[in-house]
mmCIF file of C-alpha atoms in Angstrom:
data_model
loop_
_atom_site.group_PDB
_atom_site.id
_atom_site.type_symbol
_atom_site.label_atom_id
_atom_site.label_comp_id
_atom_site.label_asym_id
_atom_site.label_seq_id
_atom_site.Cartn_x
_atom_site.Cartn_y
_atom_site.Cartn_z
ATOM 1 C CA MET A 87 26.900 -136.289 -13.434
ATOM 2 C CA SER A 88 26.493 -139.014 -16.452
ATOM 3 C CA ARG A 89 25.173 -136.741 -19.428
ATOM 4 C CA PHE A 90 22.419 -139.511 -19.638
ATOM 5 C CA SER A 91 20.868 -138.827 -15.736
ATOM 6 C CA GLN A 92 19.445 -135.111 -17.132
ATOM 7 C CA PRO A 93 18.334 -135.219 -21.085
ATOM 8 C CA ASP A 94 19.966 -132.829 -23.265
ATOM 9 C CA PRO A 95 16.455 -131.492 -25.251
ATOM 10 C CA GLU A 96 18.021 -130.942 -28.402
ATOM 11 C CA LEU A 97 18.800 -134.660 -28.690
ATOM 12 C CA THR A 98 15.706 -135.904 -27.641
ATOM 13 C CA HIS A 99 14.360 -136.382 -31.651
ATOM 14 C CA ARG A 100 16.324 -138.151 -32.055
ATOM 15 C CA LEU A 101 16.609 -140.544 -30.553
ATOM 16 C CA SER A 102 13.037 -141.891 -32.219
ATOM 17 C CA ARG A 103 15.277 -140.942 -35.674
ATOM 18 C CA ARG A 104 15.208 -145.099 -36.792
ATOM 19 C CA GLY A 105 11.199 -145.084 -35.608
ATOM 20 C CA MET A 106 10.161 -143.497 -39.616
ATOM 21 C CA LEU A 107 7.375 -145.488 -39.995
ATOM 22 C CA GLY A 108 4.521 -143.968 -38.931
ATOM 23 C CA VAL A 109 0.434 -144.051 -38.932
ATOM 24 C CA ALA A 110 -0.716 -142.617 -41.614
ATOM 25 C CA ALA A 111 -2.639 -139.977 -41.563
ATOM 26 C CA GLY A 112 -6.108 -139.985 -42.963
ATOM 27 C CA ALA A 113 -5.363 -138.340 -46.046
ATOM 28 C CA THR A 114 -4.701 -139.001 -49.487
ATOM 29 C CA ALA A 115 -1.058 -139.253 -51.123
ATOM 30 C CA ALA A 116 -2.312 -136.351 -53.548
ATOM 31 C CA ALA A 117 -3.946 -134.218 -50.798
ATOM 32 C CA LEU A 118 -0.695 -134.576 -49.324
ATOM 33 C CA LEU A 119 1.570 -133.921 -51.864
ATOM 34 C CA GLY A 120 -0.680 -131.167 -52.720
ATOM 35 C CA ALA A 121 -0.156 -128.736 -49.672
ATOM 36 C CA ALA A 122 3.214 -128.327 -50.309
ATOM 37 C CA ALA A 123 3.977 -125.346 -53.809
ATOM 38 C CA PRO A 124 4.924 -127.035 -56.831
ATOM 39 C CA ALA A 125 8.130 -125.388 -58.322
ATOM 40 C CA THR A 126 12.116 -126.268 -58.998
ATOM 41 C CA ALA A 127 14.307 -124.808 -57.906
ATOM 42 C CA ALA A 128 14.865 -122.780 -60.227
ATOM 43 C CA THR A 129 12.445 -121.324 -59.482
ATOM 44 C CA GLY A 130 12.803 -119.850 -56.348
ATOM 45 C CA THR A 131 13.284 -116.489 -55.238
ATOM 46 C CA ALA A 132 15.203 -117.005 -52.311
ATOM 47 C CA SER A 133 17.827 -113.974 -51.134
ATOM 48 C CA GLY A 134 21.742 -114.745 -51.306
ATOM 49 C CA THR A 135 24.375 -113.496 -52.437
ATOM 50 C CA LYS A 136 22.860 -113.345 -56.421
ATOM 51 C CA GLY A 137 24.972 -112.173 -59.238
ATOM 52 C CA ARG A 138 27.703 -113.527 -62.626
ATOM 53 C CA GLY A 139 29.919 -115.248 -59.662
ATOM 54 C CA ARG A 140 30.175 -119.442 -59.483
ATOM 55 C CA PRO A 141 27.336 -121.236 -58.067
ATOM 56 C CA VAL A 142 28.269 -121.588 -54.385
ATOM 57 C CA LEU A 143 27.300 -125.250 -53.839
ATOM 58 C CA PRO A 144 29.885 -127.625 -55.792
ATOM 59 C CA PRO A 145 26.807 -129.159 -58.910
ATOM 60 C CA GLY A 146 25.362 -132.893 -57.737
ATOM 61 C CA ARG A 147 26.561 -132.506 -53.748
ATOM 62 C CA LEU A 148 22.842 -131.134 -52.780
ATOM 63 C CA GLY A 149 20.798 -133.365 -49.670
ATOM 64 C CA ILE A 150 19.049 -134.102 -47.643
ATOM 65 C CA GLN A 151 18.460 -135.398 -44.527
ATOM 66 C CA LEU A 152 15.603 -137.091 -44.716
ATOM 67 C CA TYR A 153 14.660 -136.904 -40.616
ATOM 68 C CA SER A 154 13.004 -133.506 -41.968
ATOM 69 C CA LEU A 155 10.377 -135.158 -44.468
ATOM 70 C CA ARG A 156 9.718 -138.163 -42.453
ATOM 71 C CA ASP A 157 6.215 -137.160 -42.158
ATOM 72 C CA LYS A 158 5.616 -137.782 -45.469
ATOM 73 C CA VAL A 159 7.839 -140.150 -46.024
ATOM 74 C CA SER A 160 5.312 -141.978 -42.842
ATOM 75 C CA THR A 161 2.555 -140.851 -44.484
ATOM 76 C CA LEU A 162 3.428 -141.370 -48.879
ATOM 77 C CA GLY A 163 6.552 -143.559 -48.485
ATOM 78 C CA PHE A 164 9.660 -142.459 -50.101
ATOM 79 C CA GLY A 165 8.539 -142.839 -53.930
ATOM 80 C CA PRO A 166 6.229 -139.939 -53.190
ATOM 81 C CA VAL A 167 9.265 -137.862 -51.485
ATOM 82 C CA PHE A 168 11.774 -138.280 -53.773
ATOM 83 C CA ALA A 169 10.041 -137.723 -57.091
ATOM 84 C CA GLU A 170 9.083 -134.627 -55.194
ATOM 85 C CA LEU A 171 12.849 -133.881 -53.575
ATOM 86 C CA GLU A 172 13.785 -134.792 -57.428
ATOM 87 C CA ARG A 173 11.822 -131.762 -58.950
ATOM 88 C CA TYR A 174 13.551 -129.539 -55.667
ATOM 89 C CA GLY A 175 16.840 -130.632 -57.490
ATOM 90 C CA TYR A 176 18.275 -132.352 -54.997
ATOM 91 C CA ASP A 177 21.197 -134.849 -55.407
ATOM 92 C CA GLU A 178 21.358 -136.590 -52.340
ATOM 93 C CA VAL A 179 19.664 -138.199 -49.693
ATOM 94 C CA GLU A 180 21.002 -138.925 -46.241
ATOM 95 C CA PHE A 181 18.548 -141.870 -44.323
ATOM 96 C CA ALA A 182 17.502 -141.584 -40.774
ATOM 97 C CA GLY A 183 15.929 -145.036 -41.382
ATOM 98 C CA TYR A 184 15.362 -147.445 -44.082
ATOM 99 C CA THR A 185 11.099 -148.156 -43.487
ATOM 100 C CA GLN A 186 7.712 -146.329 -43.812
ATOM 101 C CA GLY A 187 4.357 -145.900 -42.717
ATOM 102 C CA SER A 188 1.389 -145.842 -44.459
ATOM 103 C CA ALA A 189 2.820 -147.341 -47.694
ATOM 104 C CA GLY A 190 3.891 -150.788 -47.064
ATOM 105 C CA PRO A 191 7.248 -152.360 -46.365
ATOM 106 C CA ILE A 192 10.478 -151.777 -49.063
ATOM 107 C CA THR A 193 13.559 -154.252 -48.701
ATOM 108 C CA LEU A 194 17.120 -152.114 -49.024
ATOM 109 C CA ALA A 195 17.182 -153.094 -52.294
ATOM 110 C CA GLN A 196 13.671 -151.753 -53.282
ATOM 111 C CA LEU A 197 15.163 -148.274 -51.347
ATOM 112 C CA LYS A 198 17.847 -147.791 -53.426
ATOM 113 C CA ARG A 199 16.671 -148.452 -57.216
ATOM 114 C CA LEU A 200 13.999 -146.261 -56.367
ATOM 115 C CA ALA A 201 16.886 -143.344 -55.245
ATOM 116 C CA ARG A 202 18.664 -144.097 -58.315
ATOM 117 C CA ASN A 203 15.226 -143.794 -60.084
ATOM 118 C CA HIS A 204 14.463 -140.402 -59.264
ATOM 119 C CA GLY A 205 17.840 -139.436 -59.507
ATOM 120 C CA LEU A 206 19.208 -139.153 -56.363
ATOM 121 C CA ASN A 207 22.327 -141.206 -54.831
ATOM 122 C CA PRO A 208 21.989 -142.587 -51.322
ATOM 123 C CA ILE A 209 25.141 -140.762 -49.347
ATOM 124 C CA GLY A 210 24.929 -141.621 -45.612
ATOM 125 C CA SER A 211 22.663 -142.648 -43.452
ATOM 126 C CA HIS A 212 22.273 -141.489 -39.347
ATOM 127 C CA VAL A 213 22.161 -144.783 -36.797
ATOM 128 C CA GLY A 214 22.222 -145.504 -32.889
ATOM 129 C CA TYR A 215 25.550 -144.870 -31.209
ATOM 130 C CA TYR A 216 24.161 -147.678 -28.611
ATOM 131 C CA SER A 217 21.586 -149.408 -26.281
ATOM 132 C CA ASN A 218 21.090 -150.445 -23.570
ATOM 133 C CA ASP A 219 19.299 -153.601 -24.738
ATOM 134 C CA PRO A 220 21.090 -156.330 -26.814
ATOM 135 C CA ALA A 221 19.060 -156.422 -29.746
ATOM 136 C CA ALA A 222 19.225 -152.571 -30.986
ATOM 137 C CA TYR A 223 19.687 -151.462 -34.338
ATOM 138 C CA THR A 224 23.025 -149.609 -33.172
ATOM 139 C CA PHE A 225 26.714 -150.078 -33.498
ATOM 140 C CA ALA A 226 27.720 -151.189 -30.309
ATOM 141 C CA GLN A 227 25.087 -153.717 -30.590
ATOM 142 C CA ASN A 228 24.530 -154.798 -33.885
ATOM 143 C CA LEU A 229 27.817 -153.511 -35.803
ATOM 144 C CA THR A 230 27.368 -156.169 -38.314
ATOM 145 C CA LYS A 231 23.664 -155.762 -39.417
ATOM 146 C CA VAL A 232 24.245 -152.235 -39.997
ATOM 147 C CA LEU A 233 26.650 -152.167 -41.578
ATOM 148 C CA ASP A 234 25.186 -155.186 -43.535
ATOM 149 C CA ASP A 235 22.257 -153.130 -44.247
ATOM 150 C CA ALA A 236 24.684 -149.396 -45.345
ATOM 151 C CA GLN A 237 26.658 -151.929 -48.168
ATOM 152 C CA ALA A 238 23.403 -153.187 -49.141
ATOM 153 C CA LEU A 239 21.992 -149.270 -49.575
ATOM 154 C CA GLY A 240 25.308 -148.514 -51.538
ATOM 155 C CA LEU A 241 25.748 -146.155 -48.666
ATOM 156 C CA LYS A 242 29.443 -144.659 -49.344
ATOM 157 C CA HIS A 243 29.149 -143.074 -44.799
ATOM 158 C CA ILE A 244 27.366 -144.729 -42.441
ATOM 159 C CA GLY A 245 28.018 -142.395 -39.404
ATOM 160 C CA THR A 246 25.526 -141.724 -35.740
ATOM 161 C CA ALA A 247 23.813 -138.637 -35.118
ATOM 162 C CA SER A 248 24.702 -139.116 -31.094
ATOM 163 C CA GLY A 249 27.620 -137.804 -28.574
ATOM 164 C CA PRO A 250 30.099 -139.927 -27.896
ATOM 165 C CA PHE A 251 28.510 -140.043 -24.085
ATOM 166 C CA ARG A 252 28.214 -143.579 -23.335
ATOM 167 C CA TYR A 253 30.806 -143.091 -21.180
ATOM 168 C CA GLY A 254 30.495 -139.864 -19.062
ATOM 169 C CA SER A 255 31.681 -136.405 -19.961
ATOM 170 C CA THR A 256 35.594 -136.659 -18.311
ATOM 171 C CA VAL A 257 38.843 -136.526 -20.372
ATOM 172 C CA ASP A 258 39.067 -140.408 -20.264
ATOM 173 C CA ALA A 259 34.968 -140.729 -20.887
ATOM 174 C CA TRP A 260 36.261 -139.463 -24.561
ATOM 175 C CA LYS A 261 39.228 -141.339 -24.995
ATOM 176 C CA ARG A 262 37.143 -144.434 -24.606
ATOM 177 C CA ALA A 263 34.146 -143.320 -26.892
ATOM 178 C CA ALA A 264 37.238 -142.700 -29.513
ATOM 179 C CA GLU A 265 38.631 -146.283 -29.480
ATOM 180 C CA ASP A 266 34.666 -147.055 -29.336
ATOM 181 C CA PHE A 267 34.579 -144.894 -32.560
ATOM 182 C CA ASN A 268 37.942 -146.338 -34.009
ATOM 183 C CA THR A 269 36.485 -149.428 -34.587
ATOM 184 C CA TYR A 270 33.584 -148.772 -36.228
ATOM 185 C CA GLY A 271 35.414 -146.922 -38.816
ATOM 186 C CA ALA A 272 38.220 -149.944 -39.017
ATOM 187 C CA ALA A 273 35.250 -152.090 -39.919
ATOM 188 C CA ALA A 274 33.805 -149.861 -41.685
ATOM 189 C CA LYS A 275 36.910 -148.952 -44.251
ATOM 190 C CA ALA A 276 36.696 -152.462 -44.430
ATOM 191 C CA ARG A 277 33.942 -153.135 -46.390
ATOM 192 C CA GLY A 278 34.935 -149.509 -48.002
ATOM 193 C CA MET A 279 32.711 -147.728 -46.351
ATOM 194 C CA LYS A 280 33.521 -144.333 -44.228
ATOM 195 C CA PHE A 281 32.011 -144.005 -40.486
ATOM 196 C CA TYR A 282 31.324 -140.000 -39.053
ATOM 197 C CA GLN A 283 30.272 -138.365 -35.945
ATOM 198 C CA HIS A 284 27.001 -136.164 -36.396
ATOM 199 C CA ASN A 285 27.701 -132.768 -33.468
ATOM 200 C CA HIS A 286 24.739 -131.089 -31.890
ATOM 201 C CA SER A 287 26.372 -128.766 -29.373
ATOM 202 C CA GLU A 288 26.535 -130.411 -26.173
ATOM 203 C CA GLU A 289 30.287 -131.607 -28.438
ATOM 204 C CA PHE A 290 31.898 -128.382 -27.547
ATOM 205 C CA SER A 291 30.979 -128.640 -24.274
ATOM 206 C CA PHE A 292 33.780 -129.009 -21.776
ATOM 207 C CA ALA A 293 35.279 -131.935 -19.407
ATOM 208 C CA THR A 294 33.691 -132.006 -16.306
ATOM 209 C CA ASP A 295 37.009 -133.132 -14.470
ATOM 210 C CA ASN A 296 39.134 -130.412 -17.305
ATOM 211 C CA PRO A 297 37.237 -128.094 -18.377
ATOM 212 C CA LYS A 298 39.734 -126.416 -19.819
ATOM 213 C CA VAL A 299 39.798 -129.612 -22.243
ATOM 214 C CA ARG A 300 36.636 -129.095 -24.953
ATOM 215 C CA LEU A 301 35.199 -132.738 -25.427
ATOM 216 C CA TYR A 302 35.035 -132.052 -29.261
ATOM 217 C CA ASP A 303 39.221 -131.784 -28.924
ATOM 218 C CA ILE A 304 39.261 -134.676 -27.235
ATOM 219 C CA LEU A 305 37.427 -136.295 -30.108
ATOM 220 C CA LEU A 306 39.527 -135.182 -33.029
ATOM 221 C CA LYS A 307 42.777 -135.849 -31.106
ATOM 222 C CA GLU A 308 41.850 -139.256 -29.781
ATOM 223 C CA THR A 309 40.044 -140.499 -33.692
ATOM 224 C CA ASP A 310 42.010 -142.145 -36.192
ATOM 225 C CA PRO A 311 41.537 -139.882 -38.837
ATOM 226 C CA ASP A 312 41.406 -142.272 -41.778
ATOM 227 C CA LEU A 313 38.749 -143.798 -39.541
ATOM 228 C CA VAL A 314 36.256 -142.171 -38.037
ATOM 229 C CA TYR A 315 35.318 -138.603 -40.421
ATOM 230 C CA LEU A 316 32.551 -135.278 -38.591
ATOM 231 C CA GLU A 317 29.843 -134.612 -39.457
ATOM 232 C CA MET A 318 29.277 -130.969 -39.147
ATOM 233 C CA ASP A 319 26.174 -129.970 -38.247
ATOM 234 C CA ILE A 320 26.699 -126.255 -38.988
ATOM 235 C CA TYR A 321 23.690 -125.143 -37.094
ATOM 236 C CA TRP A 322 24.699 -126.914 -33.776
ATOM 237 C CA ALA A 323 27.856 -125.889 -34.294
ATOM 238 C CA TYR A 324 26.849 -122.103 -34.015
ATOM 239 C CA VAL A 325 25.180 -123.772 -31.126
ATOM 240 C CA GLY A 326 27.790 -124.789 -29.483
ATOM 241 C CA GLN A 327 29.698 -120.714 -30.495
ATOM 242 C CA PHE A 328 26.776 -119.782 -28.347
ATOM 243 C CA ARG A 329 26.858 -121.550 -25.922
ATOM 244 C CA PHE A 330 30.498 -122.295 -24.861
ATOM 245 C CA SER A 331 32.668 -119.468 -25.706
ATOM 246 C CA LYS A 332 33.449 -119.284 -22.128
ATOM 247 C CA ARG A 333 34.873 -122.304 -20.172
ATOM 248 C CA PRO A 334 33.146 -122.885 -16.410
ATOM 249 C CA ASP A 335 35.569 -120.795 -14.898
ATOM 250 C CA GLY A 336 33.732 -117.773 -16.710
ATOM 251 C CA LYS A 337 37.336 -117.539 -18.862
ATOM 252 C CA PRO A 338 37.017 -116.766 -22.163
ATOM 253 C CA ALA A 339 37.485 -119.976 -24.281
ATOM 254 C CA PRO A 340 36.001 -118.431 -27.805
ATOM 255 C CA PHE A 341 36.305 -120.493 -30.806
ATOM 256 C CA GLU A 342 34.700 -120.763 -34.958
ATOM 257 C CA PRO A 343 33.583 -123.387 -36.891
ATOM 258 C CA LEU A 344 33.995 -123.237 -39.210
ATOM 259 C CA ASN A 345 37.878 -122.907 -38.576
ATOM 260 C CA TYR A 346 37.636 -126.613 -37.039
ATOM 261 C CA VAL A 347 37.107 -127.307 -40.598
ATOM 262 C CA LEU A 348 39.388 -124.929 -42.414
ATOM 263 C CA LYS A 349 42.272 -126.723 -40.135
ATOM 264 C CA ARG A 350 41.304 -130.256 -41.339
ATOM 265 C CA PRO A 351 39.150 -129.956 -44.205
ATOM 266 C CA ASP A 352 39.389 -133.982 -45.413
ATOM 267 C CA ARG A 353 37.215 -134.977 -41.467
ATOM 268 C CA TYR A 354 35.076 -134.140 -42.857
ATOM 269 C CA PRO A 355 33.303 -134.797 -46.042
ATOM 270 C CA LEU A 356 30.027 -134.190 -44.451
ATOM 271 C CA PHE A 357 27.304 -131.332 -43.450
ATOM 272 C CA HIS A 358 24.089 -130.684 -42.132
ATOM 273 C CA VAL A 359 22.696 -127.036 -43.843
ATOM 274 C CA LYS A 360 20.251 -125.575 -40.932
ATOM 275 C CA ASP A 361 20.091 -122.270 -40.233
ATOM 276 C CA GLY A 362 18.495 -120.347 -37.472
ATOM 277 C CA GLU A 363 17.402 -116.818 -36.672
ATOM 278 C CA SER A 364 19.693 -115.368 -33.593
ATOM 279 C CA ASP A 365 17.855 -114.963 -30.006
ATOM 280 C CA PRO A 366 20.314 -114.820 -27.829
ATOM 281 C CA SER A 367 17.399 -115.042 -24.950
ATOM 282 C CA ASN A 368 16.979 -118.526 -25.885
ATOM 283 C CA PRO A 369 19.403 -120.703 -24.706
ATOM 284 C CA TYR A 370 21.183 -121.929 -27.427
ATOM 285 C CA GLY A 371 20.981 -118.462 -29.214
ATOM 286 C CA TYR A 372 19.035 -119.208 -32.414
ATOM 287 C CA ASN A 373 15.602 -120.302 -33.318
ATOM 288 C CA MET A 374 15.978 -122.349 -36.396
ATOM 289 C CA THR A 375 14.981 -121.653 -39.756
ATOM 290 C CA ASP A 376 14.052 -122.895 -43.218
ATOM 291 C CA VAL A 377 17.768 -122.433 -45.013
ATOM 292 C CA GLY A 378 17.622 -119.517 -45.800
ATOM 293 C CA ASP A 379 15.921 -116.974 -43.582
ATOM 294 C CA GLY A 380 18.124 -116.908 -40.683
ATOM 295 C CA ASP A 381 21.480 -115.747 -39.913
ATOM 296 C CA ILE A 382 24.376 -117.723 -40.589
ATOM 297 C CA ASP A 383 25.988 -116.596 -44.087
ATOM 298 C CA TYR A 384 26.342 -120.198 -46.035
ATOM 299 C CA GLN A 385 28.082 -117.571 -48.650
ATOM 300 C CA ARG A 386 30.538 -117.073 -46.256
ATOM 301 C CA PHE A 387 30.528 -121.020 -45.255
ATOM 302 C CA ILE A 388 30.442 -122.940 -48.361
ATOM 303 C CA SER A 389 32.801 -120.594 -50.472
ATOM 304 C CA ALA A 390 35.234 -120.664 -47.777
ATOM 305 C CA VAL A 391 35.470 -125.240 -47.551
ATOM 306 C CA THR A 392 35.254 -125.493 -52.204
ATOM 307 C CA ARG A 393 37.860 -122.328 -52.654
ATOM 308 C CA LEU A 394 40.386 -125.086 -50.511
ATOM 309 C CA ARG A 395 42.150 -126.635 -52.681
ATOM 310 C CA GLY A 396 41.201 -129.723 -54.313
ATOM 311 C CA HIS A 397 38.054 -129.772 -51.821
ATOM 312 C CA ARG A 398 35.385 -128.367 -54.838
ATOM 313 C CA MET A 399 33.682 -131.219 -55.113
ATOM 314 C CA ALA A 400 35.383 -133.198 -51.470
ATOM 315 C CA HIS A 401 31.999 -132.836 -49.838
ATOM 316 C CA HIS A 402 28.107 -133.022 -48.912
ATOM 317 C CA TRP A 403 25.908 -130.442 -48.412
ATOM 318 C CA GLN A 404 23.003 -132.632 -46.447
ATOM 319 C CA ALA A 405 19.596 -130.031 -45.690
ATOM 320 C CA GLU A 406 17.707 -130.028 -42.471
ATOM 321 C CA HIS A 407 15.445 -128.623 -40.041
ATOM 322 C CA ASP A 408 13.806 -131.032 -37.193
ATOM 323 C CA ASN A 409 11.044 -128.960 -37.541
ATOM 324 C CA PRO A 410 9.718 -127.618 -40.004
ATOM 325 C CA ALA A 411 6.799 -126.435 -40.459
ATOM 326 C CA GLU A 412 5.379 -127.808 -43.306
ATOM 327 C CA SER A 413 8.628 -129.701 -45.201
ATOM 328 C CA PHE A 414 7.894 -129.976 -48.817
ATOM 329 C CA THR A 415 7.515 -126.256 -48.745
ATOM 330 C CA PHE A 416 10.951 -126.674 -46.312
ATOM 331 C CA ALA A 417 12.513 -128.717 -49.347
ATOM 332 C CA ARG A 418 11.601 -126.511 -51.376
ATOM 333 C CA ARG A 419 13.194 -123.461 -50.055
ATOM 334 C CA SER A 420 16.529 -124.665 -48.980
ATOM 335 C CA SER A 421 17.167 -125.832 -52.569
ATOM 336 C CA ALA A 422 16.073 -122.951 -54.502
ATOM 337 C CA HIS A 423 18.264 -120.431 -51.975
ATOM 338 C CA LEU A 424 21.583 -123.015 -52.020
ATOM 339 C CA HIS A 425 21.064 -122.632 -55.331
ATOM 340 C CA SER A 426 20.793 -118.950 -55.876
ATOM 341 C CA LEU A 427 24.370 -117.678 -54.065
ATOM 342 C CA ARG A 428 27.266 -116.993 -55.683
ATOM 343 C CA GLU A 429 30.790 -116.637 -54.649
ATOM 344 C CA LYS A 430 31.316 -112.907 -54.578
ATOM 345 C CA CYS A 431 33.660 -111.720 -57.482
#
């Protein structure tokens, strides 16, 4: 059965990522900003491996996926959001759309300048893979426009959070999707950018016509490593581990998300740092939480990657929560926790 005949709830929210244009919430910007506790990353009291060791997080490499702050962008606009992120110690931002709500229209040139004025490097952006609408803002329908906009913002990476399910879940279907990605990657490379794909958990499932083959392995094998890169969403990768460590026939098929990165570190320039509390009663295995409140060992994961020779500064770590209880609080606490982590001596 086609993946699109029965939508996966974990992807539902992604379908509206371009629609960050929101409706004003009837509160002033000052009141909304006051809802977040004013604190910098240095004043956080997050738990973690602390001490005298080298910081786990490389300097200048902490970003945030702006989808996590879509409520604030739609009501306050990018300016106040960027000001808060600067206070919290963020270095980079990854876009999930370039529009804002009640603060009025903004051009790409203004958006780029606004980010830089707050010390934030626009590092990447999520755009849809394809659509049935020929006018849709996706790679498949409007590749030139997508790349024009990314170039105008000075992005080094441009990617999609859509799974490679355009043609189905068979081996050949994913080979066809890989050909699409190679095409987008070549076009991005010609502009000095890297094309990337962001995973959810379904990418770690198995081909419907060959249940011994993991779909993610097809993506890695069939995409050109010089053209197509991966942004591992670490949380969803561990959800994939929970859901798909057995083949459809029940035979064990364990995998470790970190090992994918350690075997091919050059293919993973970007990561999503998202946390979850283990909950075997949840069909996804975890309940999503603010970074630092869950059970994913980020001291271990980030250290393992950054200790690789030549890789300490080669990756970008984007905090994210799909539906935070209070988005500024999430951003502040996540930064504090990640900055508190130290390598074990």
